[in-house]
Coordinates of C-alpha atoms and ligand atoms in Angstrom, one line a residue:
X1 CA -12.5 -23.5 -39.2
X2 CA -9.6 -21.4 -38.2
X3 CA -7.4 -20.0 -40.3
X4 CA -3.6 -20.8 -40.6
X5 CA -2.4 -17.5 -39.3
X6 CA -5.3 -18.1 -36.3
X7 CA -4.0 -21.9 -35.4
X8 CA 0.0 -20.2 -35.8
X9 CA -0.7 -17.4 -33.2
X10 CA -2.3 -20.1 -30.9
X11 CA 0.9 -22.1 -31.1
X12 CA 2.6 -18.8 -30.7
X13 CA 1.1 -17.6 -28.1
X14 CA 2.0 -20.6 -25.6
X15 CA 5.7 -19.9 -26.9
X16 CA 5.9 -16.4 -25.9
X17 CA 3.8 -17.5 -22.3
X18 CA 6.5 -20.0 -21.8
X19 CA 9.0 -17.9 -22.3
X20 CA 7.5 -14.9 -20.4
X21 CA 7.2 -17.5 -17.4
X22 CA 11.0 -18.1 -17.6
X23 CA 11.6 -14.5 -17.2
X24 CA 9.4 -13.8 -14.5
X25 CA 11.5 -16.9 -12.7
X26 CA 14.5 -15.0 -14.2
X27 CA 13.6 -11.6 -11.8
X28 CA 13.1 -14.0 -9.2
X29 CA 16.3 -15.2 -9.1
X30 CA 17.5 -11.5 -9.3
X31 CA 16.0 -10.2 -6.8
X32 CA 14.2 -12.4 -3.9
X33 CA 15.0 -15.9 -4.9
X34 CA 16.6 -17.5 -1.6
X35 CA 20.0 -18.8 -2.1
X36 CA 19.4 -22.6 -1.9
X37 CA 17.4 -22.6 -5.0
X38 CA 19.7 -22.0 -7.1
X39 CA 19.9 -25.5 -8.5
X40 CA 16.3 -26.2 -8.6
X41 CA 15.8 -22.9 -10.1
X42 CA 18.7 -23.5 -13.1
X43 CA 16.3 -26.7 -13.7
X44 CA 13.1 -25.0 -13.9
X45 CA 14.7 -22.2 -16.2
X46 CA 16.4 -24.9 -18.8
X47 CA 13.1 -27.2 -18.5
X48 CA 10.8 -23.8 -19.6
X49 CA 13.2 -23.0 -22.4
X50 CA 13.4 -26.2 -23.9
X51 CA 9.7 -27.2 -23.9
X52 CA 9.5 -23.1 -25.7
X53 CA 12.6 -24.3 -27.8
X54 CA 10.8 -27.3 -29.1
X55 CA 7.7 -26.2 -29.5
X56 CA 8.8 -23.4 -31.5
X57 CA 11.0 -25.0 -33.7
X58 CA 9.0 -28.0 -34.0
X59 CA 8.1 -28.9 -37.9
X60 CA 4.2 -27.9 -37.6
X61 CA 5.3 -24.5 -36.5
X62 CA 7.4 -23.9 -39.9
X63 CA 4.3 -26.2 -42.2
X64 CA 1.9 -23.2 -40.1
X65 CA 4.3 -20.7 -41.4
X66 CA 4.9 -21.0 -44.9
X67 CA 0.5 -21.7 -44.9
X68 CA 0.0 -18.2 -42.9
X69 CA 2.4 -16.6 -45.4
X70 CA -0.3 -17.1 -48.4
X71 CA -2.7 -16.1 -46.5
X72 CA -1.6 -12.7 -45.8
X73 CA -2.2 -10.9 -49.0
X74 CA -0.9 -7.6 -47.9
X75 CA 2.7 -7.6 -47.4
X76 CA 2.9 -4.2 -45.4
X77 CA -0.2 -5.3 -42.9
X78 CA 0.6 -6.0 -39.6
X79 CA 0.3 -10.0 -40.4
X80 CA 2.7 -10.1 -43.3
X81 CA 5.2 -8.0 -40.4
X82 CA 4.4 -11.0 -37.9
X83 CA 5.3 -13.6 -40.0
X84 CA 8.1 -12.2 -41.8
X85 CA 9.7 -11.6 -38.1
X86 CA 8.4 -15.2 -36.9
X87 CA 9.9 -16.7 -40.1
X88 CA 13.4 -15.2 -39.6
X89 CA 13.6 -16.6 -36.3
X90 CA 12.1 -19.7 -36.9
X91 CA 15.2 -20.2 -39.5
X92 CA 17.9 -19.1 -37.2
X93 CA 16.9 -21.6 -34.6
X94 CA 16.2 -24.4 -37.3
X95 CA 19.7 -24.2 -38.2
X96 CA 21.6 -25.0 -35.4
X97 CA 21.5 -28.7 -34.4
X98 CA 20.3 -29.6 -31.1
X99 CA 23.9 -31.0 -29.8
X100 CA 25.9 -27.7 -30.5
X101 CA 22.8 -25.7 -28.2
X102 CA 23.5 -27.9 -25.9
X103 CA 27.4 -27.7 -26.0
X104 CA 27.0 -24.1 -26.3
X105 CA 25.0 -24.1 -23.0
X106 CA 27.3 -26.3 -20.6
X107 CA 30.5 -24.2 -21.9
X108 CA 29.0 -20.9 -20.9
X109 CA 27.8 -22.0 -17.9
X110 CA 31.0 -23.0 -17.0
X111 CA 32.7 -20.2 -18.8
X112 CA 31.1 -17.8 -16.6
X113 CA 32.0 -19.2 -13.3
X114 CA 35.7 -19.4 -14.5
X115 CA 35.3 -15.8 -15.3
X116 CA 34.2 -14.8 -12.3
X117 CA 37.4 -16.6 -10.9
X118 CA 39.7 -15.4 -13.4
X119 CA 38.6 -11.7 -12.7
X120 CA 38.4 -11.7 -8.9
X121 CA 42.7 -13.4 -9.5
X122 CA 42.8 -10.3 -12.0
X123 CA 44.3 -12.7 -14.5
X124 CA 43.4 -13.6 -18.0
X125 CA 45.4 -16.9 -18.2
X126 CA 42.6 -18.8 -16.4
X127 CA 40.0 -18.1 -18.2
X128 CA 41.5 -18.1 -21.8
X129 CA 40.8 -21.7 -22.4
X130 CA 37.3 -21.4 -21.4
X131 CA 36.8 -18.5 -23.8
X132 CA 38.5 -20.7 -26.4
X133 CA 35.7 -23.1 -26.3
X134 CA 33.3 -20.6 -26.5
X135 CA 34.5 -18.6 -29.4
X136 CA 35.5 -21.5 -30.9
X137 CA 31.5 -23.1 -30.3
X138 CA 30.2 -19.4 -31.4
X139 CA 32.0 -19.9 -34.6
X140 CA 30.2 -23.1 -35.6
X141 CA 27.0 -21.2 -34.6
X142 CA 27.2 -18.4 -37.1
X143 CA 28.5 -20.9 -39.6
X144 CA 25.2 -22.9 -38.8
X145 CA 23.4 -19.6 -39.2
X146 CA 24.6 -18.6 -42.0
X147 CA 25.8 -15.1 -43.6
X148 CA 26.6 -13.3 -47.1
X149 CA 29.6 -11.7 -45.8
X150 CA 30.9 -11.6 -42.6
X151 CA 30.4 -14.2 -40.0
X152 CA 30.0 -11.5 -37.3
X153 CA 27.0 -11.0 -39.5
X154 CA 25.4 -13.8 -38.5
X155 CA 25.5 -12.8 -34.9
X156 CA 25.0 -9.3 -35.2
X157 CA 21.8 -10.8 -36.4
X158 CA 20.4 -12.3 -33.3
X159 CA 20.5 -8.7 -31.4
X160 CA 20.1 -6.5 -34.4
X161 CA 18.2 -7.7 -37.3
X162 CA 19.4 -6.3 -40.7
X163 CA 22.8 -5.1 -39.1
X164 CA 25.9 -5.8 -40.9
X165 CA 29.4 -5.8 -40.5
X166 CA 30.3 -3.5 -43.8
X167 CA 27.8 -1.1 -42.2
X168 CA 29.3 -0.9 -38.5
X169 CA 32.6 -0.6 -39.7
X170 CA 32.1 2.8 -41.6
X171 CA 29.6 3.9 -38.8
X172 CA 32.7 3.4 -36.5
X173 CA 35.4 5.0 -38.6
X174 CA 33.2 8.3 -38.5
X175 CA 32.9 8.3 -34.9
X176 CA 36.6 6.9 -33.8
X177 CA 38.9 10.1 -34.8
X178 CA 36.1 12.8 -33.7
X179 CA 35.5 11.3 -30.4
X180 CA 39.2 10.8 -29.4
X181 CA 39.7 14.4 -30.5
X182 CA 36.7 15.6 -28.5
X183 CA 38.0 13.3 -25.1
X184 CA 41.6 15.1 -25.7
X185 CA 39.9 18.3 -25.8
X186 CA 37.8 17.8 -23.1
X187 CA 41.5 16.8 -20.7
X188 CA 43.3 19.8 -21.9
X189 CA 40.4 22.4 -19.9
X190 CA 39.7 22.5 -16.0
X191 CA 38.1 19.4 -14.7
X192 CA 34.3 19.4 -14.0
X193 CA 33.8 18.6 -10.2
X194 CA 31.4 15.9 -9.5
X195 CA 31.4 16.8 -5.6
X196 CA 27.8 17.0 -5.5
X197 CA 27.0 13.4 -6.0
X198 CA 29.9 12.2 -4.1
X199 CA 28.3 12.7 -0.3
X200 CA 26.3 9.9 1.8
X201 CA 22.9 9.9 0.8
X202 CA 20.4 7.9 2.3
X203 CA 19.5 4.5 0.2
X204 CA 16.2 4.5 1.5
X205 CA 15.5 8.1 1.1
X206 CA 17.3 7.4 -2.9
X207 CA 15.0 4.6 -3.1
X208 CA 11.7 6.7 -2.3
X209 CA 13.2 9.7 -4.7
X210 CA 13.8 7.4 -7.8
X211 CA 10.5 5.7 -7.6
X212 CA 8.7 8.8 -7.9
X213 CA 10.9 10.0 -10.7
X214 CA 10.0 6.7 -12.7
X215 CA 6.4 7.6 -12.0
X216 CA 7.0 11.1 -13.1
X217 CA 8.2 9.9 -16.8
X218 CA 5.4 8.1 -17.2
X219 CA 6.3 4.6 -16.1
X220 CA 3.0 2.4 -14.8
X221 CA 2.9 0.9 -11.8
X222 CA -0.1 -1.2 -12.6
X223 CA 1.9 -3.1 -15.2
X224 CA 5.5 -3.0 -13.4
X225 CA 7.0 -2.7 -10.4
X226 CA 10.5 -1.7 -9.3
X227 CA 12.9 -3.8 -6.7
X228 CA 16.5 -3.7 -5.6
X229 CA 19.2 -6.0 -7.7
X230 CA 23.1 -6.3 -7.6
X231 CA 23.2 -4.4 -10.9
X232 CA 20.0 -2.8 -12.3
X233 CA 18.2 -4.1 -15.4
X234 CA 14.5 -4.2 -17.1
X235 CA 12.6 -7.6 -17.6
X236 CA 9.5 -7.7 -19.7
X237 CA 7.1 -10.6 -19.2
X238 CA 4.5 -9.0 -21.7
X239 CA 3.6 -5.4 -21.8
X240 CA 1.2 -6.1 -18.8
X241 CA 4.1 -6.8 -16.4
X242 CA 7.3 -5.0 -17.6
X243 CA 9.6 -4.5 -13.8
X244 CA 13.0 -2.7 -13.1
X245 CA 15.2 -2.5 -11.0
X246 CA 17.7 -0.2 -9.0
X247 CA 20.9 -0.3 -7.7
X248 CA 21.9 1.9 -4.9
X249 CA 25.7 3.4 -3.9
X250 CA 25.1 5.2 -0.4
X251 CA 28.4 7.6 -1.6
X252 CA 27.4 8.1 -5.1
X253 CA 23.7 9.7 -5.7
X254 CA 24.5 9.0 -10.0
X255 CA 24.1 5.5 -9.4
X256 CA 20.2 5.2 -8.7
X257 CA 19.1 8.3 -10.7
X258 CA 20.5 7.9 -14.3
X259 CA 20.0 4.1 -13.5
X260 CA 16.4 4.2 -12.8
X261 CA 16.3 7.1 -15.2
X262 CA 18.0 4.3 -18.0
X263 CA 16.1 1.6 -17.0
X264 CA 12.6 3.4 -17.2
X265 CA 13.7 4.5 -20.5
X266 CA 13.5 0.5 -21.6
X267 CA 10.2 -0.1 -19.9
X268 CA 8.3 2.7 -21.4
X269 CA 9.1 1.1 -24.6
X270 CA 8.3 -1.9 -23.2
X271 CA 5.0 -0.9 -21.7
X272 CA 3.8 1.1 -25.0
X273 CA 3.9 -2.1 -27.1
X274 CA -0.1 -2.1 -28.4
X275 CA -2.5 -4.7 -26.4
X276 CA -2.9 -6.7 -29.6
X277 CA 0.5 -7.7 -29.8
X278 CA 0.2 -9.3 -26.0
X279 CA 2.2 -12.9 -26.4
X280 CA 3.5 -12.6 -29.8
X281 CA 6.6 -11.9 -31.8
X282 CA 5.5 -8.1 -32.4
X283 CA 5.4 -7.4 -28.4
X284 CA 8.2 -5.1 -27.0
X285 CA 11.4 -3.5 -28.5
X286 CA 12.4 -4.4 -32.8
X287 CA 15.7 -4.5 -31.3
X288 CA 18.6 -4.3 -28.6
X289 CA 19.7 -0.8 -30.8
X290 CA 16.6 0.1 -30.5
X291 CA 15.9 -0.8 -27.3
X292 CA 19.3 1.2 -25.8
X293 CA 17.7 4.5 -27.8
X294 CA 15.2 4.7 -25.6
X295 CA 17.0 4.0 -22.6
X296 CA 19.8 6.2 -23.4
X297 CA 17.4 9.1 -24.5
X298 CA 15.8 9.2 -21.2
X299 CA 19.2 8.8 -19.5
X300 CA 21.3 11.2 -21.4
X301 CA 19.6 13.3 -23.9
X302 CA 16.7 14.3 -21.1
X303 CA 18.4 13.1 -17.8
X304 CA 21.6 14.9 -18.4
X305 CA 20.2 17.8 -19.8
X306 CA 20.0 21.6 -18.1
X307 CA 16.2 21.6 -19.0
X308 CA 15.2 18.9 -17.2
X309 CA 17.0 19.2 -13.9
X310 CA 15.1 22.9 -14.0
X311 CA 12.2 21.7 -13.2
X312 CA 13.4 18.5 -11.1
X313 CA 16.4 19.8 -9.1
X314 CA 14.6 21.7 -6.8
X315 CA 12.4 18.3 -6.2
X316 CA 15.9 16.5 -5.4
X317 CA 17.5 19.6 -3.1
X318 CA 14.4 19.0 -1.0
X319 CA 14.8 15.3 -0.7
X320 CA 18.3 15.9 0.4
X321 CA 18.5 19.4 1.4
X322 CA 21.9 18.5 4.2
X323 CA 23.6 17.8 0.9
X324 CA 22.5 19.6 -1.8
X325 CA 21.5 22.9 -0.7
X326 CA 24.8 24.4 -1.4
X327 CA 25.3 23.4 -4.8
X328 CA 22.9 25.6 -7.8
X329 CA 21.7 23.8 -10.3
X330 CA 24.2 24.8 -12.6
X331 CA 26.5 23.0 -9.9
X332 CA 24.8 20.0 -10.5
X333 CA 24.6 20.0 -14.3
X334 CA 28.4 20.3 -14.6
X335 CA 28.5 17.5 -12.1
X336 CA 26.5 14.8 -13.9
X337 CA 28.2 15.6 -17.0
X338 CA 32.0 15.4 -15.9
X339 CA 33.9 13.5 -18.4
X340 CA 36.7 11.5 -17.5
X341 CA 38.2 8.8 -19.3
X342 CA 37.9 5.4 -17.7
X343 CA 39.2 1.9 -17.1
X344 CA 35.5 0.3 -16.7
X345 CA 32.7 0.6 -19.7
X346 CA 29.8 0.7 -16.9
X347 CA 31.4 3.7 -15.7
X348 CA 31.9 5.9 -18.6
X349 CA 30.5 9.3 -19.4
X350 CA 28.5 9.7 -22.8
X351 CA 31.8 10.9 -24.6
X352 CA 34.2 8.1 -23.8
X353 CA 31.4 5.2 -23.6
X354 CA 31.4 4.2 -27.1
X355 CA 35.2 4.0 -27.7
X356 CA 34.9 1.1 -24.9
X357 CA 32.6 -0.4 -27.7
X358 CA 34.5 -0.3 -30.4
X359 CA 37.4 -1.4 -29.1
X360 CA 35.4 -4.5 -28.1
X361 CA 33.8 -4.6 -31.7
X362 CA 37.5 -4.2 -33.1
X363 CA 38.7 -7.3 -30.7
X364 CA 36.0 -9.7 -31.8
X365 CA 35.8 -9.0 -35.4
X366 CA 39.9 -10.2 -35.1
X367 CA 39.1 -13.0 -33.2
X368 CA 36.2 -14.0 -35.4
X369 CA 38.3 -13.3 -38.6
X370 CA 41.3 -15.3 -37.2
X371 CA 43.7 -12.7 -37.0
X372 CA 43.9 -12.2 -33.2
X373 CA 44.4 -15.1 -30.9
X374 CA 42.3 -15.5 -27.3
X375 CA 46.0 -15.0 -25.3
X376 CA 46.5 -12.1 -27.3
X377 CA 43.7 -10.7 -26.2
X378 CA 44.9 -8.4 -22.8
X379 CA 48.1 -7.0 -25.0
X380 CA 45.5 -6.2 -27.7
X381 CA 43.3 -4.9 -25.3
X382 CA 45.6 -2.7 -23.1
X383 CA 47.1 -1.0 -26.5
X384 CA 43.8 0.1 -28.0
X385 CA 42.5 1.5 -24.1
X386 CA 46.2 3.7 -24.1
X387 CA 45.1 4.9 -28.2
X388 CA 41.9 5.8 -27.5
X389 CA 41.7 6.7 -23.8
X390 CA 45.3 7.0 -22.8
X391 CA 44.9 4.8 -20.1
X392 CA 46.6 1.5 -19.7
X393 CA 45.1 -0.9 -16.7
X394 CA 46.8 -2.1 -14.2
X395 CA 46.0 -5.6 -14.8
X396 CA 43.3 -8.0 -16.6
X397 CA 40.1 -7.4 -13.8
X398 CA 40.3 -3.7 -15.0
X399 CA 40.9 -4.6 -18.2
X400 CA 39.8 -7.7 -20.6
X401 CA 38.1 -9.0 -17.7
X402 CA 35.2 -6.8 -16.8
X403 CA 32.8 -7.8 -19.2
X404 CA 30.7 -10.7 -18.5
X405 CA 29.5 -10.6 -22.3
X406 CA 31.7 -13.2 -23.6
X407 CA 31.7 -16.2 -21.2
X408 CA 27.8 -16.3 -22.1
X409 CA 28.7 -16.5 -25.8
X410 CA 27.7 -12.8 -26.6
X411 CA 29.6 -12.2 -29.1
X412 CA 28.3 -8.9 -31.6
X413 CA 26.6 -7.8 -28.7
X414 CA 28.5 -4.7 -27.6
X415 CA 28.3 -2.8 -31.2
X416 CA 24.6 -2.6 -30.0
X417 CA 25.2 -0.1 -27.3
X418 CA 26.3 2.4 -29.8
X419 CA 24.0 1.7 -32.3
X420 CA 21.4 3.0 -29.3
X421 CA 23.4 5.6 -28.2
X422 CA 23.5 7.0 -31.8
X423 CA 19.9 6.2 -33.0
X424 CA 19.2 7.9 -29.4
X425 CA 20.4 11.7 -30.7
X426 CA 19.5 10.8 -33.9
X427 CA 15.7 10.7 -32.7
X428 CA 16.5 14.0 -30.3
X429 CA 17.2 16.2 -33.2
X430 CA 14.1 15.2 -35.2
X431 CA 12.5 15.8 -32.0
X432 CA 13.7 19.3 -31.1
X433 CA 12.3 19.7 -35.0
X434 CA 9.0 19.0 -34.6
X435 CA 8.3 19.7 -31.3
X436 CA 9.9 23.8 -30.9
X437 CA 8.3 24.1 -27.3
X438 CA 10.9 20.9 -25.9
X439 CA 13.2 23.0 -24.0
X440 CA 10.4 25.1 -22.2
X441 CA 8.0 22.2 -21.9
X442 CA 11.3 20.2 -19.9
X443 CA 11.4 23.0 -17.5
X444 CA 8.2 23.2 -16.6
X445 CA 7.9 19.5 -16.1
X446 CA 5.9 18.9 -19.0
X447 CA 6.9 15.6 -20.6
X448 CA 3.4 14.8 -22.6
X449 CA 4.8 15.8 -25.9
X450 CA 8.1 14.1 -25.9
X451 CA 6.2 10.7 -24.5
X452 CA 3.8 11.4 -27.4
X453 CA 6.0 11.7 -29.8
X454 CA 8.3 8.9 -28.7
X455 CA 5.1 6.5 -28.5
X456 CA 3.8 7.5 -31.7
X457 CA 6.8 6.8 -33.3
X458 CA 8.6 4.2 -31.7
X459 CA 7.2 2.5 -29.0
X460 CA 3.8 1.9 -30.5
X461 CA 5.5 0.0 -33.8
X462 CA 6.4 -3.1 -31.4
X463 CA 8.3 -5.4 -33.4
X464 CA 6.5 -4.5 -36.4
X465 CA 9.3 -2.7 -38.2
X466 CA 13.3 -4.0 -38.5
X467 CA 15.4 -1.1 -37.3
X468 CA 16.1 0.2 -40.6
X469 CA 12.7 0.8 -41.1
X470 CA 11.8 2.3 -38.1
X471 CA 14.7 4.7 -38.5
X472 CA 13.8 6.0 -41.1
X473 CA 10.5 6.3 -41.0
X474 CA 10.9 8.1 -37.6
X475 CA 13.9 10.2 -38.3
X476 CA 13.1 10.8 -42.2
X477 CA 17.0 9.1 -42.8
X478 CA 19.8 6.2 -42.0
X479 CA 21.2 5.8 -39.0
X480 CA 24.1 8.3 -39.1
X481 CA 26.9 9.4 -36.6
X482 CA 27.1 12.8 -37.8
X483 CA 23.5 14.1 -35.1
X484 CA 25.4 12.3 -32.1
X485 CA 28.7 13.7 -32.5
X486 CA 27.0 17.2 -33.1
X487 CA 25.3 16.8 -29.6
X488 CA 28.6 15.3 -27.9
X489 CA 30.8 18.2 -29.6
X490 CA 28.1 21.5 -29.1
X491 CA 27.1 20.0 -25.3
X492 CA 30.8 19.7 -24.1
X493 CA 31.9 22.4 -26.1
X494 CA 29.9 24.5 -23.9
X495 CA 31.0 22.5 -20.5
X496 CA 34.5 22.4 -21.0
X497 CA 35.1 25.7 -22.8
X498 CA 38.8 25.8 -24.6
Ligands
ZN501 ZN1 20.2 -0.5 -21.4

């Protein structure tokens, strides 16, 4: 007879293989899917994610549940961490009734077209009604959901388990004044120049060069594979299949390295999840935080680093010797490290990126709370981009607009972003700690302590741990802001000396 926990990880199981055979349809549709599908595909998607919808919050899942729970006796084993995770989500989705999924479905989809209108007419106006509907839907969502505090708690939540509002806003506050002091800083000395990425290079000699850089950190091409898409992202469909994707700009050689470099950084993660956890709630990243740690690591602390490129510029002059040859190294550093304060999030540098979050954080708190009104959103908007960035846009597709995040409903997303970005140098400096040989090691080329180290103690946890936890038993504290403003202000201190 099998036990509980046995007959609940067999109902699991065809959950998680449902919903890794939506995402694999998902890639499709990214990257090959011909263009007269699309209806038949948006039917296959929705008819996968229902049957995983209601077979996961079906009531024998939660009677398997509360059954499995007594039958785990130790509450730190690996069980107890399954279950605790599975029960969380099992109440999150319990709560919401069928009708407002549903509603909440047909207003994005819609929401999205409209903003893809409104932002191509550059005009906020058109789409504020649709985003009405959806805040206004999201609202009875987190009220379904639940929350102690703050309703923005109860979508934090779904991206970052554990994460609450009275904890983000102090997090912020310590960032905010030090970063827009550290931007101004930055403006007042001569401007990096970023001339060496700005030439044609060759997308399919790009293409060849990034491939072999993925390989080079360590990413397995017997369990992934990398294709072209519009804008590049990492899709999981179990730790046997984990695929990225590039994107390629023929004037702009940043695009496709720190993108593949970023993207690699989420499928190492991805692909160190243990074999055990194959098809179950423990597989793959404890979080979106998380996750954008180890993309952002890869991408920034390592990617944009002097050691690194030691060993790996010479690899890239040869690729493109016509355009590179002139430039040193050091040439190059100071190139993919130019900071310049920016209209458009996907764009920034690592000093200005994470005042485009807060301000976003800042707006949908408001709107949550009631105190800021959708058509107040581009004046709201355009005043906090000219306090923290100086920079006022010319009109909303520049502005409010250039987020796809909330027509899908994604609301307590963004904060996410930072939450990697800080947890990412927060991981660096207990790495430079316990490993003394980094720097040399990067410029030799040898990444097999860093991988170790980041396997060890992230990726090989899974799901296992709720971000909390893993942060402090990797990094010995809390998530702080005080290691990632130490990098931002010693790294840039040196680039853009006063
Ligand atoms: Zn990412």
């Amino acid at each position: 007879m099998a036990t509980k926990l046995d007959q609940l990880k067999k109902r699991l199981r065809t959950v998680y293989c449902l919903r890794e055979a939506s995402a694999l349809l998902s890639w499709d549709q990214e990257t090959g899917m011909p263009p007269g599908a699309a209806g038949a595909r948006a039917e296959q998607l929705s008819a996968l994610s229902e049957a995983a919808h209601d077979l996961f919050v079906a009531d024998e899942t939660g009677e398997l549940l509360e059954a499995a729970g007594q039958e785990v006796q130790d509450a730190e084993s690996e069980d107890a961490h399954l279950v605790r995770r599975c029960r969380r989500e099992y109440r999150r989705e319990t709560r919401l009734p069928r009708e407002l999924v549903a509603e909440l479905a047909e207003a994005t989809s819609r929401a999205q077209g409209v903003w893809a209108r409104a932002k191509a007419q550059q005009d906020f106006s058109v789409f504020a009604p649709e985003l009405t509907r959806v805040l206004d839907l999201t609202r009875q969502v987190a009220g379904c959901q639940g929350y102690d505090e703050h309703p923005y708690d109860a979508l934090l939540e779904g991206y970052e388990p554990g994460m609450r509002t009275s904890r983000l806003r102090p997090l912020f506050e310590g960032l905010r004044g030090r970063l827009v002091d550290l931007v101004r800083r930055v403006g007042r000395g001569p401007q990096l120049d970023d001339a060496p990425l700005r030439q044609v290079f060759e997308v399919s000699r790009q293409r060849e060069y990034v491939q072999r850089l993925a390989g080079t950190l360590g990413y397995d091409f017997d369990r992934g594979r990398i294709d072209q898409s519009e804008h590049p992202f990492c899709i999981s469909m179990s730790t046997r299949d984990v695929r990225i994707t590039n994107a390629f700009d023929e004037d702009f050689l940043g695009r496709s390295v720190f993108g593949t470099l970023h993207e690699t950084g989420h499928a190492l993660y991805e692909q160190g999840s243990p074999e055990r956890f194959l098809h179950g709630p423990l597989e793959g990243g404890c979080s979106m935080g998380v996750h954008e740690s180890q993309s952002r690591l890869w991408e920034n602390l390592v990617g944009r680093g002097r050691p690194f490129w030691v060993h790996h510029y010479p690899g890239l002059v040869a690729t493109f010797p016509q355009q590179l040859s002139r430039f040193s190294l050091d040439d190059f550093h100071r190139a993919i490290n130019r900071v310049q304060p920016s209209l458009v999030r996907v764009e920034a540098d690592e000093v200005t990126y994470n005042l485009h979050i807060m301000l976003r954080f800042e707006l949908e708190l408001a709107l949550l709370e009631g105190s800021l009104q959708v058509r107040e959103i581009p004046e709201a908007w355009n005043a906090a981009m000219q306090d923290y960035l100086g920079l006022v846009p010319p009109h909303d597709g520049l502005g409010c607009l250039q987020d796809v995040h909330w027509s899908l409903g994604l609301f307590g997303y963004f904060p996410t972003y930072t939450l990697g970005n800080l947890l990412a140098a927060q991981l660096w400096e207990k790495i430079q700690s316990d490993l003394p040989s980094l720097e040399e090691d990067l410029e030799s080329g040898n990444l097999e302590g860093l991988r170790g180290w980041l396997g060890e103690k992230v990726h090989v946890w899974g799901a296992r741990l709720t971000p909390e936890e893993l942060t402090r038993q990797a990094t010995g504290r809390d998530l702080e802001p005080e290691p990632f403003l130490a990098y931002l202000e010693k790294k840039f201190g040196a680039l853009y000396p006063a």
